[in-house]
Structures are given as C-alpha cells and as structure tokens.
Amino acid sequence: MRSHYKDNDKMRQNSLFSPPIYPQEVHHTDSGHLSQQVFIWKQRFLHQARSHIRNRTISLGRRLSISVMFSHDGPFQLSGLGAAPFNCEGIIFASGSPRFAFEAVDSGLTIIDAGINTPAYFRLLDKVPNDSYRLLSAGELERLRSNVRLIDSPLDRASADNAFDQVIDTLTTAPTEQTTISPRVKNILKLVEQRSPEELSVKELARMGAISESRLRALFQSDFNCSPASYIRWVKLWRAIQCWRAPMTFTEAAQQAGFYDLAHLNRTVMDIFGQSPTALSLAEGTHMQICER
C-alpha cells in the first residue's frame, strides 16, 4: 500500500490523532477540577462530564451504535434535525440515527455508547425504536441516577467497567440472544475480524462469504441498518484506537488499521463521533484511558 503518511507526528505523542481541537467542542473546567473522563474499550465507551457542549453543524455523527445520555443535576438542551430546541434529562439513540447537538452546562452528564455486534448493543436493541430515538422515562432516569454516580475524580478501570455495566443493567433485563443476525452476516462479521486491513473491501467480503455484493448490502441493511462499507470503516476506526499504544504514533496506528491516509481517519472520526479524539485526549481537566480488549 502506497504511504501517504508524514513523519512529523512525534511532536504529538500524547494525543491520539493529530488535528487541532475543533471550535464546536467545548469542555468547561471548574478551578482545575476534573471536567470530563472517557474510557474507551473495543467498540464501546463511557463518557462523564460536568458540562459539555457539542455543535453538530459539521457532522451529524451517525454512529453504528446505541447511545444512552442522561444528566445527574438538571436538564440539558437538545437541538437540530429541524426540531426546535428542547430540554431533556435522558435520551437513547438507535444505531444509524443522526445525533442532536446538545448543550449541557453544570448538568452532569453520563454517556455510554455500545457498538453494533457487542453484547451491550443487543441488550439495548429493544429499548429504542429503529432508526430513531426516544426520551428516557422518569422511572428509568430515577434508577439510572440511583445506580450510576457522576464521579468528579478519576475512575479506575474496574470502576469504569462497573459504571458502564450499571447503565446497561438498569435499562435492560437478562441478556438476549443475538437472534436478529442472519447466519450469513455472522460469518461475514467473523471474516472482518480475522482479515488484514488490505482485505477489507465489500467485493472481497462478498467473495469470501460466497454471496453477491447486492445481497451482502441488503443483509447488512436489514440486520444492522448500515452498509457493509460503513461497517468496515467502523471496524478500521476501532482497530486504530485499540492498536495505538506508546511508542506507536497515531499516524502509525492509522496506517496499521488500514486507512489510506491520516486525513481519511480524521474524517471518519468526525463522521462517526461528531468530534475529534484530540479534544478528548488534550482538553484541560480530561482523564482519558484506552482500555485493553
């Protein structure tokens, strides 16, 4: 693969990716106290912030995941998608649905994100309408606030794991079987995990799965509400995040994950998350940890 990477990223070893903090992302810091903390696992993350503002005028952030967002200390404002701004205290988004802009000042937010094909995703699947979102009920909010605390000091890995699981356990009952995925798609998902980045293309996956490209696209749309190309890009993104470890630079991680160049990775991050990882890793008062698989 022809390299389009530059060797000038040694100066930014402590960040995950290279672009500057985008102006639409604002994190408030109170007198040097912890303003936010983020734990990232494979295809899932936990984000807690005392105050957080995100303007999605650049990217709608259509994630291949189910997201839960709720406040601990008061309402936050949602806007966009043609709707008038409205106040909210908790919301759950379906995979593939566009995410609202939001403004939460001193609201105390907990956000969890469960990527498609993770156990947490399947447990949450029947809690949100397809292609859409719903506001959390008063009972769900009460239970979440009782079971999940907003922590103003850095969590350890075990506590972060427990906080993520508490959100899932509070909103769901026993784990459900992954009956919504067709056997052929299950086989394709395994192939994506096993193959090298250079082999991850729709044409090659269709060939290895002994299925036509059109049928492959139809199955992914039916099972996951996304295209196989979007899923491949999603997997590459998480590979880049998971394989980044010092002394590996973010440029090397992007290349190892199969991105054509660093700009493609940056655009993917913005398209999927609606924000730059640099803002998470470099913002004042931030505690961020990339966890092992």
PDB file of C-alpha atoms in Angstrom:
ATOM      1  CA  MET A   1       0.000   0.000   0.000  1.00  0.00           C
ATOM      2  CA  ARG A   2       1.348   3.366  -1.001  1.00  0.00           C
ATOM      3  CA  SER A   3       2.065   5.507   2.049  1.00  0.00           C
ATOM      4  CA  HIS A   4       0.607   8.999   2.309  1.00  0.00           C
ATOM      5  CA  TYR A   5       1.691   9.481   5.921  1.00  0.00           C
ATOM      6  CA  LYS A   6       4.086  12.089   7.178  1.00  0.00           C
ATOM      7  CA  ASP A   7       6.717  11.668   9.856  1.00  0.00           C
ATOM      8  CA  ASN A   8       6.011  14.887  11.723  1.00  0.00           C
ATOM      9  CA  ASP A   9       3.727  13.418  14.373  1.00  0.00           C
ATOM     10  CA  LYS A  10       6.381  12.734  17.013  1.00  0.00           C
ATOM     11  CA  MET A  11       5.619  16.150  18.478  1.00  0.00           C
ATOM     12  CA  ARG A  12       2.095  14.990  19.396  1.00  0.00           C
ATOM     13  CA  GLN A  13       2.870  11.633  21.028  1.00  0.00           C
ATOM     14  CA  ASN A  14       0.453  12.233  23.893  1.00  0.00           C
ATOM     15  CA  SER A  15      -2.587  12.670  21.651  1.00  0.00           C
ATOM     16  CA  LEU A  16      -4.457  10.016  19.714  1.00  0.00           C
ATOM     17  CA  PHE A  17      -4.843  11.868  16.420  1.00  0.00           C
ATOM     18  CA  SER A  18      -3.295  14.991  15.011  1.00  0.00           C
ATOM     19  CA  PRO A  19      -5.920  17.613  14.123  1.00  0.00           C
ATOM     20  CA  PRO A  20      -6.411  20.610  16.446  1.00  0.00           C
ATOM     21  CA  ILE A  21      -9.306  20.790  18.856  1.00  0.00           C
ATOM     22  CA  TYR A  22     -12.334  21.788  16.826  1.00  0.00           C
ATOM     23  CA  PRO A  23     -14.113  25.002  17.855  1.00  0.00           C
ATOM     24  CA  GLN A  24     -17.518  23.324  18.076  1.00  0.00           C
ATOM     25  CA  GLU A  25     -16.364  21.243  21.071  1.00  0.00           C
ATOM     26  CA  VAL A  26     -16.360  22.975  24.448  1.00  0.00           C
ATOM     27  CA  HIS A  27     -15.475  21.453  27.810  1.00  0.00           C
ATOM     28  CA  HIS A  28     -15.862  23.568  30.940  1.00  0.00           C
ATOM     29  CA  THR A  29     -13.279  23.259  33.701  1.00  0.00           C
ATOM     30  CA  ASP A  30     -14.041  24.461  37.230  1.00  0.00           C
ATOM     31  CA  SER A  31     -10.959  25.743  39.035  1.00  0.00           C
ATOM     32  CA  GLY A  32      -8.738  22.906  37.905  1.00  0.00           C
ATOM     33  CA  HIS A  33     -11.188  20.147  38.835  1.00  0.00           C
ATOM     34  CA  LEU A  34     -11.746  17.168  36.563  1.00  0.00           C
ATOM     35  CA  SER A  35     -14.142  18.312  33.818  1.00  0.00           C
ATOM     36  CA  GLN A  36     -14.577  15.024  31.968  1.00  0.00           C
ATOM     37  CA  GLN A  37     -13.339  11.471  31.806  1.00  0.00           C
ATOM     38  CA  VAL A  38     -13.533   8.991  28.971  1.00  0.00           C
ATOM     39  CA  PHE A  39     -12.919   5.245  28.964  1.00  0.00           C
ATOM     40  CA  ILE A  40     -12.694   3.559  25.558  1.00  0.00           C
ATOM     41  CA  TRP A  41     -12.946  -0.197  25.075  1.00  0.00           C
ATOM     42  CA  LYS A  42     -13.391  -2.097  21.824  1.00  0.00           C
ATOM     43  CA  GLN A  43     -16.493  -0.634  20.125  1.00  0.00           C
ATOM     44  CA  ARG A  44     -17.828   0.961  23.312  1.00  0.00           C
ATOM     45  CA  PHE A  45     -17.063   3.861  25.598  1.00  0.00           C
ATOM     46  CA  LEU A  46     -18.109   5.660  28.788  1.00  0.00           C
ATOM     47  CA  HIS A  47     -18.000   9.461  28.929  1.00  0.00           C
ATOM     48  CA  GLN A  48     -18.746  11.523  32.046  1.00  0.00           C
ATOM     49  CA  ALA A  49     -18.623  15.329  32.049  1.00  0.00           C
ATOM     50  CA  ARG A  50     -19.721  18.048  34.444  1.00  0.00           C
ATOM     51  CA  SER A  51     -20.502  20.303  31.446  1.00  0.00           C
ATOM     52  CA  HIS A  52     -20.294  19.529  27.751  1.00  0.00           C
ATOM     53  CA  ILE A  53     -21.395  21.364  24.596  1.00  0.00           C
ATOM     54  CA  ARG A  54     -21.406  19.784  21.164  1.00  0.00           C
ATOM     55  CA  ASN A  55     -22.420  21.563  17.986  1.00  0.00           C
ATOM     56  CA  ARG A  56     -23.099  19.126  15.151  1.00  0.00           C
ATOM     57  CA  THR A  57     -23.288  21.649  12.328  1.00  0.00           C
ATOM     58  CA  ILE A  58     -20.260  19.994  10.698  1.00  0.00           C
ATOM     59  CA  SER A  59     -21.145  16.336  11.232  1.00  0.00           C
ATOM     60  CA  LEU A  60     -24.377  14.591  12.195  1.00  0.00           C
ATOM     61  CA  GLY A  61     -22.380  11.817  13.855  1.00  0.00           C
ATOM     62  CA  ARG A  62     -24.269   8.778  12.596  1.00  0.00           C
ATOM     63  CA  ARG A  63     -22.713   6.141  14.818  1.00  0.00           C
ATOM     64  CA  LEU A  64     -23.047   2.401  14.322  1.00  0.00           C
ATOM     65  CA  SER A  65     -24.009   2.061  17.953  1.00  0.00           C
ATOM     66  CA  ILE A  66     -26.732   2.611  20.525  1.00  0.00           C
ATOM     67  CA  SER A  67     -26.062   5.600  22.775  1.00  0.00           C
ATOM     68  CA  VAL A  68     -27.550   6.494  26.160  1.00  0.00           C
ATOM     69  CA  MET A  69     -27.164  10.013  27.536  1.00  0.00           C
ATOM     70  CA  PHE A  70     -28.577  11.255  30.841  1.00  0.00           C
ATOM     71  CA  SER A  71     -27.990  14.098  33.291  1.00  0.00           C
ATOM     72  CA  HIS A  72     -27.414  13.902  37.027  1.00  0.00           C
ATOM     73  CA  ASP A  73     -28.027  17.501  38.134  1.00  0.00           C
ATOM     74  CA  GLY A  74     -30.526  19.093  35.778  1.00  0.00           C
ATOM     75  CA  PRO A  75     -31.786  19.237  32.191  1.00  0.00           C
ATOM     76  CA  PHE A  76     -29.686  19.816  29.103  1.00  0.00           C
ATOM     77  CA  GLN A  77     -30.788  21.272  25.778  1.00  0.00           C
ATOM     78  CA  LEU A  78     -31.053  19.363  22.506  1.00  0.00           C
ATOM     79  CA  SER A  79     -31.412  20.969  19.082  1.00  0.00           C
ATOM     80  CA  GLY A  80     -31.074  20.293  15.379  1.00  0.00           C
ATOM     81  CA  LEU A  81     -32.573  17.952  12.767  1.00  0.00           C
ATOM     82  CA  GLY A  82     -35.227  20.551  12.010  1.00  0.00           C
ATOM     83  CA  ALA A  83     -36.626  20.475  15.550  1.00  0.00           C
ATOM     84  CA  ALA A  84     -36.933  23.460  17.862  1.00  0.00           C
ATOM     85  CA  PRO A  85     -34.529  23.321  20.849  1.00  0.00           C
ATOM     86  CA  PHE A  86     -35.990  21.424  23.789  1.00  0.00           C
ATOM     87  CA  ASN A  87     -34.885  20.468  27.283  1.00  0.00           C
ATOM     88  CA  CYS A  88     -34.196  16.864  28.146  1.00  0.00           C
ATOM     89  CA  GLU A  89     -32.807  14.813  31.034  1.00  0.00           C
ATOM     90  CA  GLY A  90     -32.213  11.497  29.289  1.00  0.00           C
ATOM     91  CA  ILE A  91     -32.301  10.073  25.763  1.00  0.00           C
ATOM     92  CA  ILE A  92     -31.381   6.872  23.917  1.00  0.00           C
ATOM     93  CA  PHE A  93     -30.357   6.833  20.243  1.00  0.00           C
ATOM     94  CA  ALA A  94     -30.674   3.913  17.823  1.00  0.00           C
ATOM     95  CA  SER A  95     -27.767   2.809  15.682  1.00  0.00           C
ATOM     96  CA  GLY A  96     -27.529   4.844  12.495  1.00  0.00           C
ATOM     97  CA  SER A  97     -29.788   7.621  13.741  1.00  0.00           C
ATOM     98  CA  PRO A  98     -28.457  11.199  13.477  1.00  0.00           C
ATOM     99  CA  ARG A  99     -27.468  12.695  16.821  1.00  0.00           C
ATOM    100  CA  PHE A 100     -28.695  16.060  18.068  1.00  0.00           C
ATOM    101  CA  ALA A 101     -26.488  18.963  19.017  1.00  0.00           C
ATOM    102  CA  PHE A 102     -26.610  19.460  22.770  1.00  0.00           C
ATOM    103  CA  GLU A 103     -25.665  21.972  25.419  1.00  0.00           C
ATOM    104  CA  ALA A 104     -25.211  20.793  28.997  1.00  0.00           C
ATOM    105  CA  VAL A 105     -23.828  23.349  31.429  1.00  0.00           C
ATOM    106  CA  ASP A 106     -23.452  22.121  35.022  1.00  0.00           C
ATOM    107  CA  SER A 107     -25.881  19.316  34.221  1.00  0.00           C
ATOM    108  CA  GLY A 108     -23.515  16.444  34.925  1.00  0.00           C
ATOM    109  CA  LEU A 109     -23.684  14.006  32.007  1.00  0.00           C
ATOM    110  CA  THR A 110     -23.088  10.285  31.701  1.00  0.00           C
ATOM    111  CA  ILE A 111     -22.902   8.963  28.130  1.00  0.00           C
ATOM    112  CA  ILE A 112     -22.398   5.334  27.172  1.00  0.00           C
ATOM    113  CA  ASP A 113     -22.019   4.042  23.635  1.00  0.00           C
ATOM    114  CA  ALA A 114     -22.407   0.383  22.619  1.00  0.00           C
ATOM    115  CA  GLY A 115     -21.211  -0.533  19.121  1.00  0.00           C
ATOM    116  CA  ILE A 116     -23.133  -2.929  16.912  1.00  0.00           C
ATOM    117  CA  ASN A 117     -22.247  -6.586  17.427  1.00  0.00           C
ATOM    118  CA  THR A 118     -21.358  -6.073  21.107  1.00  0.00           C
ATOM    119  CA  PRO A 119     -23.316  -7.762  23.946  1.00  0.00           C
ATOM    120  CA  ALA A 120     -24.437  -4.364  25.298  1.00  0.00           C
ATOM    121  CA  TYR A 121     -25.842  -3.417  21.888  1.00  0.00           C
ATOM    122  CA  PHE A 122     -28.065  -6.492  21.721  1.00  0.00           C
ATOM    123  CA  ARG A 123     -29.313  -5.937  25.258  1.00  0.00           C
ATOM    124  CA  LEU A 124     -30.357  -2.374  24.399  1.00  0.00           C
ATOM    125  CA  LEU A 125     -31.776  -3.181  20.965  1.00  0.00           C
ATOM    126  CA  ASP A 126     -35.418  -3.448  22.012  1.00  0.00           C
ATOM    127  CA  LYS A 127     -35.218  -0.309  24.174  1.00  0.00           C
ATOM    128  CA  VAL A 128     -35.082   2.129  21.262  1.00  0.00           C
ATOM    129  CA  PRO A 129     -37.093   2.500  18.023  1.00  0.00           C
ATOM    130  CA  ASN A 130     -35.354   1.533  14.792  1.00  0.00           C
ATOM    131  CA  ASP A 131     -33.635   4.447  13.053  1.00  0.00           C
ATOM    132  CA  SER A 132     -34.727   6.854  15.757  1.00  0.00           C
ATOM    133  CA  TYR A 133     -34.509   7.840  19.425  1.00  0.00           C
ATOM    134  CA  ARG A 134     -36.701   8.160  22.479  1.00  0.00           C
ATOM    135  CA  LEU A 135     -36.597  10.112  25.709  1.00  0.00           C
ATOM    136  CA  LEU A 136     -35.932   8.087  28.847  1.00  0.00           C
ATOM    137  CA  SER A 137     -38.876   7.722  31.214  1.00  0.00           C
ATOM    138  CA  ALA A 138     -38.978   9.253  34.681  1.00  0.00           C
ATOM    139  CA  GLY A 139     -38.589   5.781  36.180  1.00  0.00           C
ATOM    140  CA  GLU A 140     -35.551   4.976  34.033  1.00  0.00           C
ATOM    141  CA  LEU A 141     -33.932   8.292  34.971  1.00  0.00           C
ATOM    142  CA  GLU A 142     -34.542   7.720  38.669  1.00  0.00           C
ATOM    143  CA  ARG A 143     -32.975   4.262  38.540  1.00  0.00           C
ATOM    144  CA  LEU A 144     -30.011   5.414  36.467  1.00  0.00           C
ATOM    145  CA  ARG A 145     -29.218   8.291  38.816  1.00  0.00           C
ATOM    146  CA  SER A 146     -29.518   5.969  41.793  1.00  0.00           C
ATOM    147  CA  ASN A 147     -27.289   3.251  40.328  1.00  0.00           C
ATOM    148  CA  VAL A 148     -24.701   5.318  38.402  1.00  0.00           C
ATOM    149  CA  ARG A 149     -22.852   8.180  40.077  1.00  0.00           C
ATOM    150  CA  LEU A 150     -21.206  11.136  38.363  1.00  0.00           C
ATOM    151  CA  ILE A 151     -17.602  10.917  39.565  1.00  0.00           C
ATOM    152  CA  ASP A 152     -15.571  14.126  39.904  1.00  0.00           C
ATOM    153  CA  SER A 153     -12.291  12.273  40.476  1.00  0.00           C
ATOM    154  CA  PRO A 154     -10.621   9.849  38.051  1.00  0.00           C
ATOM    155  CA  LEU A 155     -12.142   6.374  37.928  1.00  0.00           C
ATOM    156  CA  ASP A 156     -10.022   3.254  37.768  1.00  0.00           C
ATOM    157  CA  ARG A 157     -10.639   0.673  35.042  1.00  0.00           C
ATOM    158  CA  ALA A 158     -12.749  -1.615  37.237  1.00  0.00           C
ATOM    159  CA  SER A 159     -14.989   1.248  38.385  1.00  0.00           C
ATOM    160  CA  ALA A 160     -15.448   2.427  34.800  1.00  0.00           C
ATOM    161  CA  ASP A 161     -16.378  -1.105  33.715  1.00  0.00           C
ATOM    162  CA  ASN A 162     -18.901  -1.263  36.548  1.00  0.00           C
ATOM    163  CA  ALA A 163     -20.417   2.133  35.661  1.00  0.00           C
ATOM    164  CA  PHE A 164     -20.896   1.072  32.031  1.00  0.00           C
ATOM    165  CA  ASP A 165     -22.477  -2.224  33.078  1.00  0.00           C
ATOM    166  CA  GLN A 166     -24.743  -0.466  35.574  1.00  0.00           C
ATOM    167  CA  VAL A 167     -26.275   1.639  32.798  1.00  0.00           C
ATOM    168  CA  ILE A 168     -26.977  -1.482  30.742  1.00  0.00           C
ATOM    169  CA  ASP A 169     -28.294  -3.477  33.716  1.00  0.00           C
ATOM    170  CA  THR A 170     -30.560  -0.615  34.807  1.00  0.00           C
ATOM    171  CA  LEU A 171     -32.223  -0.267  31.413  1.00  0.00           C
ATOM    172  CA  THR A 172     -32.468  -3.953  30.486  1.00  0.00           C
ATOM    173  CA  THR A 173     -33.295  -7.345  31.902  1.00  0.00           C
ATOM    174  CA  ALA A 174     -31.375 -10.562  31.252  1.00  0.00           C
ATOM    175  CA  PRO A 175     -29.048 -10.714  28.223  1.00  0.00           C
ATOM    176  CA  THR A 176     -30.820 -11.623  24.992  1.00  0.00           C
ATOM    177  CA  GLU A 177     -29.579 -13.987  22.329  1.00  0.00           C
ATOM    178  CA  GLN A 178     -28.272 -12.489  19.112  1.00  0.00           C
ATOM    179  CA  THR A 179     -31.200 -13.836  17.093  1.00  0.00           C
ATOM    180  CA  THR A 180     -31.510 -10.745  14.914  1.00  0.00           C
ATOM    181  CA  ILE A 181     -28.391 -11.510  12.870  1.00  0.00           C
ATOM    182  CA  SER A 182     -28.637 -13.872   9.933  1.00  0.00           C
ATOM    183  CA  PRO A 183     -26.099 -16.745   9.804  1.00  0.00           C
ATOM    184  CA  ARG A 184     -24.502 -15.326   6.667  1.00  0.00           C
ATOM    185  CA  VAL A 185     -23.945 -11.934   8.299  1.00  0.00           C
ATOM    186  CA  LYS A 186     -22.481 -13.641  11.386  1.00  0.00           C
ATOM    187  CA  ASN A 187     -19.975 -15.364   9.107  1.00  0.00           C
ATOM    188  CA  ILE A 188     -19.117 -12.061   7.401  1.00  0.00           C
ATOM    189  CA  LEU A 189     -18.549 -10.384  10.784  1.00  0.00           C
ATOM    190  CA  LYS A 190     -16.057 -13.099  11.691  1.00  0.00           C
ATOM    191  CA  LEU A 191     -14.257 -12.590   8.390  1.00  0.00           C
ATOM    192  CA  VAL A 192     -13.970  -8.853   9.040  1.00  0.00           C
ATOM    193  CA  GLU A 193     -12.358  -9.525  12.435  1.00  0.00           C
ATOM    194  CA  GLN A 194      -9.946 -12.106  11.036  1.00  0.00           C
ATOM    195  CA  ARG A 195      -8.740 -10.414   7.867  1.00  0.00           C
ATOM    196  CA  SER A 196      -5.985  -7.855   7.399  1.00  0.00           C
ATOM    197  CA  PRO A 197      -6.915  -4.248   6.544  1.00  0.00           C
ATOM    198  CA  GLU A 198      -5.950  -4.687   2.897  1.00  0.00           C
ATOM    199  CA  GLU A 199      -8.561  -7.454   2.537  1.00  0.00           C
ATOM    200  CA  LEU A 200     -11.401  -5.411   3.999  1.00  0.00           C
ATOM    201  CA  SER A 201     -13.491  -4.449   0.999  1.00  0.00           C
ATOM    202  CA  VAL A 202     -17.104  -5.170   0.105  1.00  0.00           C
ATOM    203  CA  LYS A 203     -16.055  -7.062  -3.011  1.00  0.00           C
ATOM    204  CA  GLU A 204     -13.620  -9.291  -1.131  1.00  0.00           C
ATOM    205  CA  LEU A 205     -16.030  -9.961   1.740  1.00  0.00           C
ATOM    206  CA  ALA A 206     -18.745 -10.961  -0.722  1.00  0.00           C
ATOM    207  CA  ARG A 207     -16.316 -13.326  -2.440  1.00  0.00           C
ATOM    208  CA  MET A 208     -15.184 -14.928   0.830  1.00  0.00           C
ATOM    209  CA  GLY A 209     -18.768 -15.236   2.013  1.00  0.00           C
ATOM    210  CA  ALA A 210     -19.900 -16.779  -1.286  1.00  0.00           C
ATOM    211  CA  ILE A 211     -22.583 -14.127  -1.714  1.00  0.00           C
ATOM    212  CA  SER A 212     -23.268 -11.361  -4.203  1.00  0.00           C
ATOM    213  CA  GLU A 213     -22.380  -7.776  -3.288  1.00  0.00           C
ATOM    214  CA  SER A 214     -26.002  -6.668  -3.662  1.00  0.00           C
ATOM    215  CA  ARG A 215     -27.215  -9.460  -1.358  1.00  0.00           C
ATOM    216  CA  LEU A 216     -24.496  -8.598   1.160  1.00  0.00           C
ATOM    217  CA  ARG A 217     -25.625  -4.953   1.191  1.00  0.00           C
ATOM    218  CA  ALA A 218     -29.256  -5.994   1.643  1.00  0.00           C
ATOM    219  CA  LEU A 219     -28.431  -8.268   4.587  1.00  0.00           C
ATOM    220  CA  PHE A 220     -26.395  -5.598   6.374  1.00  0.00           C
ATOM    221  CA  GLN A 221     -29.156  -3.052   5.847  1.00  0.00           C
ATOM    222  CA  SER A 222     -31.717  -5.474   7.259  1.00  0.00           C
ATOM    223  CA  ASP A 223     -29.660  -6.657  10.257  1.00  0.00           C
ATOM    224  CA  PHE A 224     -27.683  -3.535  11.177  1.00  0.00           C
ATOM    225  CA  ASN A 225     -29.269  -0.627   9.295  1.00  0.00           C
ATOM    226  CA  CYS A 226     -25.942   0.168   7.627  1.00  0.00           C
ATOM    227  CA  SER A 227     -23.923  -0.749   4.568  1.00  0.00           C
ATOM    228  CA  PRO A 228     -21.057  -3.286   4.719  1.00  0.00           C
ATOM    229  CA  ALA A 229     -18.706  -0.465   3.665  1.00  0.00           C
ATOM    230  CA  SER A 230     -19.798   1.576   6.694  1.00  0.00           C
ATOM    231  CA  TYR A 231     -19.238  -1.425   8.955  1.00  0.00           C
ATOM    232  CA  ILE A 232     -15.744  -1.983   7.523  1.00  0.00           C
ATOM    233  CA  ARG A 233     -14.894   1.655   8.157  1.00  0.00           C
ATOM    234  CA  TRP A 234     -16.271   1.336  11.703  1.00  0.00           C
ATOM    235  CA  VAL A 235     -14.062  -1.711  12.388  1.00  0.00           C
ATOM    236  CA  LYS A 236     -10.990   0.043  10.987  1.00  0.00           C
ATOM    237  CA  LEU A 237     -11.624   3.019  13.258  1.00  0.00           C
ATOM    238  CA  TRP A 238     -11.746   0.857  16.371  1.00  0.00           C
ATOM    239  CA  ARG A 239      -8.646  -1.011  15.255  1.00  0.00           C
ATOM    240  CA  ALA A 240      -6.817   2.313  15.014  1.00  0.00           C
ATOM    241  CA  ILE A 241      -7.946   3.264  18.521  1.00  0.00           C
ATOM    242  CA  GLN A 242      -7.169  -0.105  20.062  1.00  0.00           C
ATOM    243  CA  CYS A 243      -3.752  -0.609  18.488  1.00  0.00           C
ATOM    244  CA  TRP A 244      -2.492   2.844  19.471  1.00  0.00           C
ATOM    245  CA  ARG A 245      -0.019   2.463  22.296  1.00  0.00           C
ATOM    246  CA  ALA A 246       3.195   4.352  23.012  1.00  0.00           C
ATOM    247  CA  PRO A 247       5.679   4.363  21.370  1.00  0.00           C
ATOM    248  CA  MET A 248       3.351   3.823  18.382  1.00  0.00           C
ATOM    249  CA  THR A 249       2.223   7.169  16.979  1.00  0.00           C
ATOM    250  CA  PHE A 250      -1.331   7.895  15.911  1.00  0.00           C
ATOM    251  CA  THR A 251      -0.151   8.013  12.295  1.00  0.00           C
ATOM    252  CA  GLU A 252       1.295   4.512  12.605  1.00  0.00           C
ATOM    253  CA  ALA A 253      -1.911   3.311  14.244  1.00  0.00           C
ATOM    254  CA  ALA A 254      -3.976   4.735  11.380  1.00  0.00           C
ATOM    255  CA  GLN A 255      -1.754   3.018   8.822  1.00  0.00           C
ATOM    256  CA  GLN A 256      -1.835  -0.296  10.675  1.00  0.00           C
ATOM    257  CA  ALA A 257      -5.631  -0.163  10.815  1.00  0.00           C
ATOM    258  CA  GLY A 258      -5.821   0.152   7.037  1.00  0.00           C
ATOM    259  CA  PHE A 259      -6.666   3.822   6.477  1.00  0.00           C
ATOM    260  CA  TYR A 260      -5.429   5.313   3.201  1.00  0.00           C
ATOM    261  CA  ASP A 261      -4.014   8.346   4.973  1.00  0.00           C
ATOM    262  CA  LEU A 262      -4.414  10.273   8.200  1.00  0.00           C
ATOM    263  CA  ALA A 263      -6.969  12.640   6.667  1.00  0.00           C
ATOM    264  CA  HIS A 264      -9.291   9.700   5.942  1.00  0.00           C
ATOM    265  CA  LEU A 265      -9.076   8.616   9.568  1.00  0.00           C
ATOM    266  CA  ASN A 266      -9.762  12.141  10.809  1.00  0.00           C
ATOM    267  CA  ARG A 267     -12.846  12.413   8.596  1.00  0.00           C
ATOM    268  CA  THR A 268     -14.052   9.016   9.788  1.00  0.00           C
ATOM    269  CA  VAL A 269     -13.724  10.073  13.413  1.00  0.00           C
ATOM    270  CA  MET A 270     -15.726  13.247  12.746  1.00  0.00           C
ATOM    271  CA  ASP A 271     -18.366  11.424  10.670  1.00  0.00           C
ATOM    272  CA  ILE A 272     -18.927   8.717  13.274  1.00  0.00           C
ATOM    273  CA  PHE A 273     -18.429  10.564  16.549  1.00  0.00           C
ATOM    274  CA  GLY A 274     -19.111  14.169  15.634  1.00  0.00           C
ATOM    275  CA  GLN A 275     -15.967  15.230  17.497  1.00  0.00           C
ATOM    276  CA  SER A 276     -12.204  14.810  17.360  1.00  0.00           C
ATOM    277  CA  PRO A 277     -10.371  12.401  19.669  1.00  0.00           C
ATOM    278  CA  THR A 278      -7.814  15.167  20.183  1.00  0.00           C
ATOM    279  CA  ALA A 279     -10.444  17.125  22.096  1.00  0.00           C
ATOM    280  CA  LEU A 280     -10.881  14.153  24.413  1.00  0.00           C
ATOM    281  CA  SER A 281      -7.195  13.461  24.906  1.00  0.00           C
ATOM    282  CA  LEU A 282      -5.857  17.016  25.190  1.00  0.00           C
ATOM    283  CA  ALA A 283      -8.675  19.095  26.694  1.00  0.00           C
ATOM    284  CA  GLU A 284      -7.928  20.657  30.063  1.00  0.00           C
ATOM    285  CA  GLY A 285      -9.250  18.670  33.024  1.00  0.00           C
ATOM    286  CA  THR A 286      -9.667  15.470  30.994  1.00  0.00           C
ATOM    287  CA  HIS A 287      -8.929  11.939  32.192  1.00  0.00           C
ATOM    288  CA  MET A 288      -8.863   9.539  29.232  1.00  0.00           C
ATOM    289  CA  GLN A 289      -7.977   5.859  29.108  1.00  0.00           C
ATOM    290  CA  ILE A 290      -7.908   3.446  26.179  1.00  0.00           C
ATOM    291  CA  CYS A 291      -8.572   0.029  27.695  1.00  0.00           C
ATOM    292  CA  GLU A 292      -7.409  -3.378  26.546  1.00  0.00           C
ATOM    293  CA  ARG A 293      -9.862  -5.513  24.634  1.00  0.00           C
TER     294      ARG A 293
END
